[in-house]
XYZ file of C-alpha atoms in Angstrom:
397
model
C 142.628 49.317 -26.349
C 142.876 50.553 -29.704
C 138.981 51.246 -29.737
C 138.785 52.286 -26.017
C 141.722 55.073 -27.440
C 139.291 55.565 -31.032
C 136.893 56.625 -28.304
C 138.266 59.143 -26.754
C 139.502 61.077 -29.057
C 136.127 60.569 -31.031
C 134.669 62.479 -27.540
C 137.411 64.891 -27.636
C 136.838 65.935 -31.591
C 133.090 66.020 -31.221
C 133.953 68.586 -27.840
C 136.120 70.571 -30.485
C 133.660 70.260 -33.320
C 130.332 72.240 -31.084
C 131.453 75.679 -32.144
C 131.101 79.316 -30.541
C 128.128 78.438 -28.447
C 126.764 81.802 -27.990
C 127.026 82.604 -31.912
C 124.862 85.021 -33.171
C 123.476 85.577 -36.844
C 123.497 88.263 -38.173
C 118.899 87.976 -39.552
C 118.861 87.923 -35.656
C 120.855 91.347 -34.579
C 120.916 95.282 -35.002
C 124.499 96.588 -35.158
C 124.678 99.742 -33.003
C 126.472 102.274 -34.205
C 125.701 105.529 -31.454
C 124.619 105.445 -28.219
C 123.450 109.015 -26.417
C 123.216 109.135 -22.286
C 121.177 111.881 -21.204
C 119.813 112.378 -17.307
C 115.558 111.835 -16.280
C 113.268 111.818 -14.122
C 114.326 110.934 -10.552
C 118.154 111.205 -12.161
C 117.190 107.714 -13.979
C 119.323 107.414 -17.266
C 118.071 108.208 -20.452
C 119.957 105.954 -23.169
C 119.078 106.431 -26.658
C 120.733 104.195 -29.774
C 121.113 104.331 -33.089
C 120.533 101.020 -34.765
C 121.288 101.320 -38.290
C 119.269 99.914 -41.358
C 121.740 98.278 -43.640
C 120.007 98.537 -46.338
C 119.584 102.076 -46.911
C 123.077 101.909 -46.961
C 123.738 100.415 -49.800
C 122.923 102.613 -52.211
C 121.665 99.263 -54.920
C 119.080 98.424 -51.901
C 118.453 102.221 -50.950
C 114.172 103.193 -51.121
C 114.953 106.566 -49.273
C 113.861 105.601 -46.084
C 115.730 106.153 -42.656
C 118.806 105.219 -42.473
C 118.607 104.410 -38.773
C 116.420 103.669 -35.884
C 116.638 105.094 -33.226
C 114.906 104.192 -28.976
C 115.232 105.392 -26.222
C 114.934 103.607 -23.111
C 115.314 104.854 -19.678
C 116.572 103.251 -16.491
C 118.580 103.213 -13.223
C 121.696 101.686 -14.574
C 123.048 101.528 -18.180
C 123.262 97.629 -18.243
C 120.043 97.689 -17.085
C 118.358 99.814 -19.997
C 120.769 98.069 -22.626
C 119.226 95.082 -22.114
C 116.200 96.278 -21.931
C 116.468 97.546 -25.213
C 114.301 94.765 -27.311
C 111.108 96.554 -26.104
C 111.779 98.634 -28.455
C 113.758 96.496 -31.455
C 113.250 93.029 -32.482
C 116.509 91.757 -33.165
C 119.578 91.273 -30.991
C 121.443 94.676 -30.269
C 125.056 94.372 -30.013
C 127.066 96.884 -28.835
C 130.197 95.777 -29.590
C 130.871 97.911 -32.792
C 129.700 101.216 -31.247
C 132.025 104.368 -32.819
C 130.504 107.084 -30.222
C 129.272 107.938 -27.200
C 127.410 110.388 -26.703
C 126.567 112.680 -23.278
C 124.936 115.182 -22.372
C 125.739 118.625 -20.344
C 123.724 117.601 -17.053
C 125.815 114.106 -17.100
C 128.936 115.669 -17.182
C 128.070 117.667 -14.393
C 126.759 115.769 -12.044
C 129.612 113.003 -12.931
C 129.611 109.930 -15.042
C 131.431 107.309 -12.931
C 128.309 105.072 -12.046
C 128.137 104.758 -15.898
C 131.199 104.099 -16.914
C 131.861 101.538 -15.538
C 128.996 99.740 -17.161
C 130.779 100.429 -20.509
C 134.399 99.938 -18.333
C 133.136 96.426 -17.812
C 131.190 94.612 -19.923
C 132.983 92.147 -22.337
C 130.187 93.192 -25.139
C 131.802 96.625 -25.242
C 134.543 97.844 -26.892
C 136.362 100.914 -25.480
C 137.552 102.002 -28.824
C 134.566 104.373 -30.092
C 134.676 108.124 -29.735
C 133.468 109.452 -25.931
C 132.158 112.808 -26.644
C 129.763 115.813 -24.805
C 126.896 118.199 -26.487
C 127.297 121.580 -25.594
C 122.988 122.539 -25.735
C 120.730 120.175 -25.386
C 120.039 116.262 -25.259
C 122.403 114.140 -26.658
C 120.520 111.780 -27.870
C 118.977 114.768 -30.215
C 123.293 114.439 -32.233
C 122.255 110.786 -33.250
C 119.069 111.766 -34.899
C 120.223 114.598 -37.300
C 120.353 113.191 -40.352
C 122.995 113.649 -42.533
C 123.609 113.474 -46.629
C 126.594 112.284 -47.025
C 127.503 109.596 -44.446
C 123.816 108.712 -43.504
C 123.969 107.483 -40.025
C 124.934 110.383 -37.847
C 126.870 107.909 -34.776
C 129.511 107.227 -38.370
C 129.157 110.380 -39.612
C 130.912 112.280 -36.438
C 133.477 110.021 -35.828
C 134.849 110.152 -39.590
C 134.579 114.156 -38.802
C 136.414 113.510 -35.670
C 138.751 112.333 -37.483
C 139.348 113.796 -40.690
C 138.531 117.460 -37.853
C 141.733 116.153 -36.144
C 144.230 115.143 -39.431
C 143.631 118.330 -40.913
C 143.209 121.191 -38.221
C 144.002 119.833 -34.893
C 139.902 120.084 -33.554
C 139.486 116.531 -32.051
C 141.816 115.613 -28.038
C 140.120 111.995 -30.438
C 140.064 110.329 -26.117
C 138.211 106.999 -26.469
C 137.085 105.562 -22.880
C 140.387 104.256 -22.536
C 141.839 107.426 -22.691
C 139.070 109.595 -19.904
C 139.652 106.002 -17.757
C 143.112 106.591 -17.285
C 143.479 110.768 -16.904
C 141.128 110.408 -14.170
C 143.449 107.405 -12.380
C 146.263 109.932 -13.117
C 147.804 111.939 -9.519
C 148.880 114.252 -12.566
C 146.243 114.463 -15.340
C 142.684 115.688 -15.296
C 140.174 114.341 -18.856
C 139.030 115.944 -21.093
C 137.304 114.884 -24.255
C 135.519 117.002 -27.584
C 132.205 118.502 -26.838
C 129.907 118.991 -30.092
C 126.593 121.091 -30.767
C 123.810 121.153 -32.724
C 123.668 124.347 -35.435
C 120.107 124.672 -36.749
C 116.627 123.357 -35.901
C 117.287 119.725 -34.311
C 113.919 118.958 -35.119
C 113.815 119.457 -38.908
C 117.472 117.820 -38.921
C 115.675 114.233 -37.361
C 113.532 113.854 -40.881
C 114.427 112.081 -43.654
C 114.260 115.162 -45.954
C 117.620 116.917 -44.251
C 119.069 114.018 -46.715
C 117.448 115.318 -49.844
C 118.581 119.210 -48.840
C 121.949 121.067 -49.370
C 121.642 123.598 -47.504
C 120.645 121.506 -44.116
C 118.189 122.549 -41.588
C 120.492 121.346 -38.956
C 124.362 119.909 -38.691
C 126.104 119.267 -36.032
C 129.824 120.557 -35.204
C 132.865 120.232 -33.402
C 132.614 122.852 -31.142
C 134.472 122.814 -28.132
C 136.818 121.122 -25.129
C 135.389 119.965 -22.266
C 137.068 120.507 -18.824
C 136.532 117.581 -15.813
C 137.716 117.137 -12.771
C 138.150 113.680 -11.883
C 134.386 113.006 -13.327
C 133.044 115.885 -13.124
C 132.658 119.410 -15.627
C 134.395 121.937 -15.178
C 134.660 124.567 -17.688
C 134.970 124.417 -21.910
C 137.323 125.670 -24.258
C 136.787 127.084 -27.807
C 136.921 124.191 -30.352
C 140.643 127.039 -31.502
C 142.356 126.245 -28.271
C 141.794 122.659 -28.739
C 144.355 122.939 -30.589
C 146.558 125.128 -28.559
C 145.489 121.493 -26.315
C 147.456 118.693 -28.760
C 150.481 121.321 -29.024
C 150.614 119.957 -26.190
C 149.988 116.661 -26.241
C 152.058 116.294 -29.172
C 149.515 115.763 -31.316
C 149.189 118.045 -34.738
C 149.076 116.497 -37.652
C 148.244 119.238 -39.533
C 146.724 122.678 -39.165
C 146.791 125.879 -40.915
C 147.912 129.025 -39.097
C 146.754 132.484 -39.886
C 149.071 134.727 -38.650
C 148.431 139.454 -38.618
C 150.979 141.213 -40.267
C 150.292 144.084 -41.074
C 146.948 146.310 -40.505
C 144.468 143.740 -41.109
C 146.237 140.919 -43.423
C 147.339 138.076 -43.027
C 150.112 134.794 -43.912
C 148.940 131.384 -44.275
C 150.889 128.609 -43.600
C 150.680 125.534 -43.171
C 152.260 123.154 -40.489
C 153.227 119.639 -41.376
C 155.823 118.681 -39.617
C 155.832 119.657 -35.502
C 157.167 117.849 -32.985
C 156.732 119.116 -28.394
C 158.343 118.632 -26.056
C 158.647 119.234 -22.474
C 160.645 119.496 -19.083
C 158.847 118.741 -15.438
C 160.494 119.983 -12.475
C 159.701 121.228 -9.025
C 162.621 124.218 -8.057
C 162.014 125.822 -4.376
C 158.065 124.679 -3.897
C 157.039 125.097 -7.153
C 156.868 123.802 -10.454
C 158.540 124.408 -13.841
C 157.065 123.344 -17.248
C 159.442 123.967 -19.562
C 158.058 123.928 -23.267
C 159.670 123.518 -26.978
C 158.028 123.271 -30.232
C 159.596 122.988 -33.272
C 157.719 122.813 -36.418
C 157.875 123.145 -40.137
C 155.449 124.011 -43.354
C 155.054 126.222 -45.952
C 153.632 129.060 -47.240
C 149.426 129.386 -48.171
C 149.156 132.516 -48.419
C 150.539 135.905 -48.115
C 148.027 138.305 -48.217
C 150.971 141.614 -47.018
C 153.075 143.727 -49.442
C 156.978 140.381 -48.316
C 158.081 139.329 -51.253
C 158.815 135.971 -51.097
C 161.968 135.349 -53.180
C 163.920 137.005 -50.181
C 165.448 135.764 -47.518
C 164.984 138.220 -45.204
C 161.028 137.832 -45.884
C 160.663 134.325 -44.670
C 163.177 135.512 -41.131
C 160.028 138.028 -40.464
C 157.955 135.362 -41.277
C 159.215 132.814 -38.866
C 159.016 135.445 -36.180
C 156.117 135.919 -36.371
C 154.471 132.740 -36.654
C 156.706 132.102 -33.666
C 155.693 134.961 -32.024
C 151.919 134.024 -32.712
C 151.822 130.646 -31.643
C 153.587 131.439 -28.579
C 150.759 134.023 -27.766
C 148.275 131.625 -28.045
C 149.559 128.817 -26.134
C 150.835 130.803 -23.586
C 147.350 132.388 -22.452
C 145.432 128.931 -23.392
C 147.196 126.922 -20.074
C 146.833 130.831 -17.934
C 143.293 130.619 -19.148
C 143.313 127.169 -17.710
C 145.344 127.255 -14.339
C 143.033 131.089 -13.349
C 140.038 130.096 -13.886
C 139.768 126.165 -13.868
C 142.901 125.621 -11.665
C 142.887 121.397 -13.195
C 145.573 119.963 -15.085
C 144.482 118.681 -18.851
C 147.783 119.202 -20.524
C 149.209 115.878 -17.721
C 152.356 118.388 -17.292
C 152.005 116.580 -13.740
C 152.658 113.025 -15.565
C 155.762 114.909 -17.187
C 156.837 115.830 -13.421
C 155.996 112.705 -11.847
C 157.983 110.460 -15.118
C 161.602 112.981 -14.981
C 161.420 113.491 -11.432
C 159.343 111.272 -9.331
C 160.760 112.117 -5.741
C 160.382 115.866 -5.899
C 156.610 114.876 -7.243
C 155.291 112.870 -4.568
C 155.176 115.398 -2.654
C 152.266 117.136 -4.712
C 150.710 114.104 -5.799
C 147.667 114.387 -3.594
C 147.236 118.230 -4.248
C 149.016 118.258 -7.796
C 146.509 120.964 -10.046
C 147.134 123.580 -7.221
C 150.604 123.613 -7.529
C 150.127 123.983 -10.739
C 148.225 126.858 -10.800
C 151.089 128.326 -9.285
C 153.452 127.161 -11.581
C 155.981 128.829 -13.983
C 155.696 127.645 -17.886
C 157.800 128.624 -20.234
C 157.303 128.284 -24.116
C 159.512 128.422 -26.632
C 158.497 128.350 -30.111
C 161.000 127.399 -33.396
C 159.219 128.012 -37.400
C 161.222 126.638 -40.428
C 159.263 128.311 -43.643
C 160.405 125.222 -45.941
C 158.675 126.608 -49.419
C 156.315 129.145 -50.425
C 153.880 127.060 -52.343
C 153.846 127.299 -56.350
C 154.579 130.922 -56.759
C 157.381 133.612 -54.968
C 154.971 136.106 -55.953
C 151.243 136.365 -55.521
C 149.007 139.259 -57.554
C 149.249 141.939 -54.867
C 153.586 142.054 -55.685
C 152.558 141.175 -59.743
C 150.392 144.070 -60.184
C 153.862 146.181 -58.485
């Protein structure tokens, strides 16, 4: 009996010690850090993958060669192309570490539901990558532009978007899950960051671009792409991305340049910001109340008002509040009148706070949004003047 029990234990242990049946050795894989999706012939997908060359990303082993390998392939579906990449790559391509997926404007205008299904469904791809659009040209060109400081285009874009969002409010920080959640929501439409290539993409794709202080090409954050369901309807300038982020309560810190006299400005660094939104439907019309509170300190003063006087602070606080209110109100009005899509999520606010009233507008919320009354209230407090209360302009008087 004891012998039989021992055999059973040994068999169970053997099953537990089999290891990962689908494991892959490091020497046998290529890590894809970026993917670009374009339209090819006969409406097929052209998928471009950027795989890193680890030796060139390591300072000790770098030999001045290309830091990444780029390969493109055409097919009817993303699933087909993703698993056929060994037509060009010698190793197994691993997609679980992708940082960026770039789509062309043509893809965005056509509709993205088909390939989004693959990205969402497959277990080999995480949903934490940056989801962005290129406003002009091919998406593949974005992955080919080399950058001196961070040699991988995808890794550079990831850092660029993260830093831009933290320091100014340049990036809506959209992941695949965010896009899908907005697509399936009755009270919000999807958005994503859009980029463009400044300079010559062909010259920017050469190793020589890594050896120059003034680059032949560089990828810049350009605008905010707006969608109705899965299709692109338009873009907002990058300055208005910040207005969008105010309403998402996602401004971490930013600099605001506010007119104070003719051709003169004050620069204010806002470091604490909080947005509250209330939504209701009254007499068949949505009513949205926005309240934004922010604190900051002076970063520059071109105007002839000393910062050691209380009256100057009160004046500048009002100028800042009026300026931000005007910008946000204009951005909302532009989206209402020109595009007619609720990218701000006001419908979700109404649904959350007044679900019974929202139910009647659930299937046509974008139409109701176009007629919504928006009330904006801004409260700005200046806590410090910076290192000096009187700048050079006042010291000479």
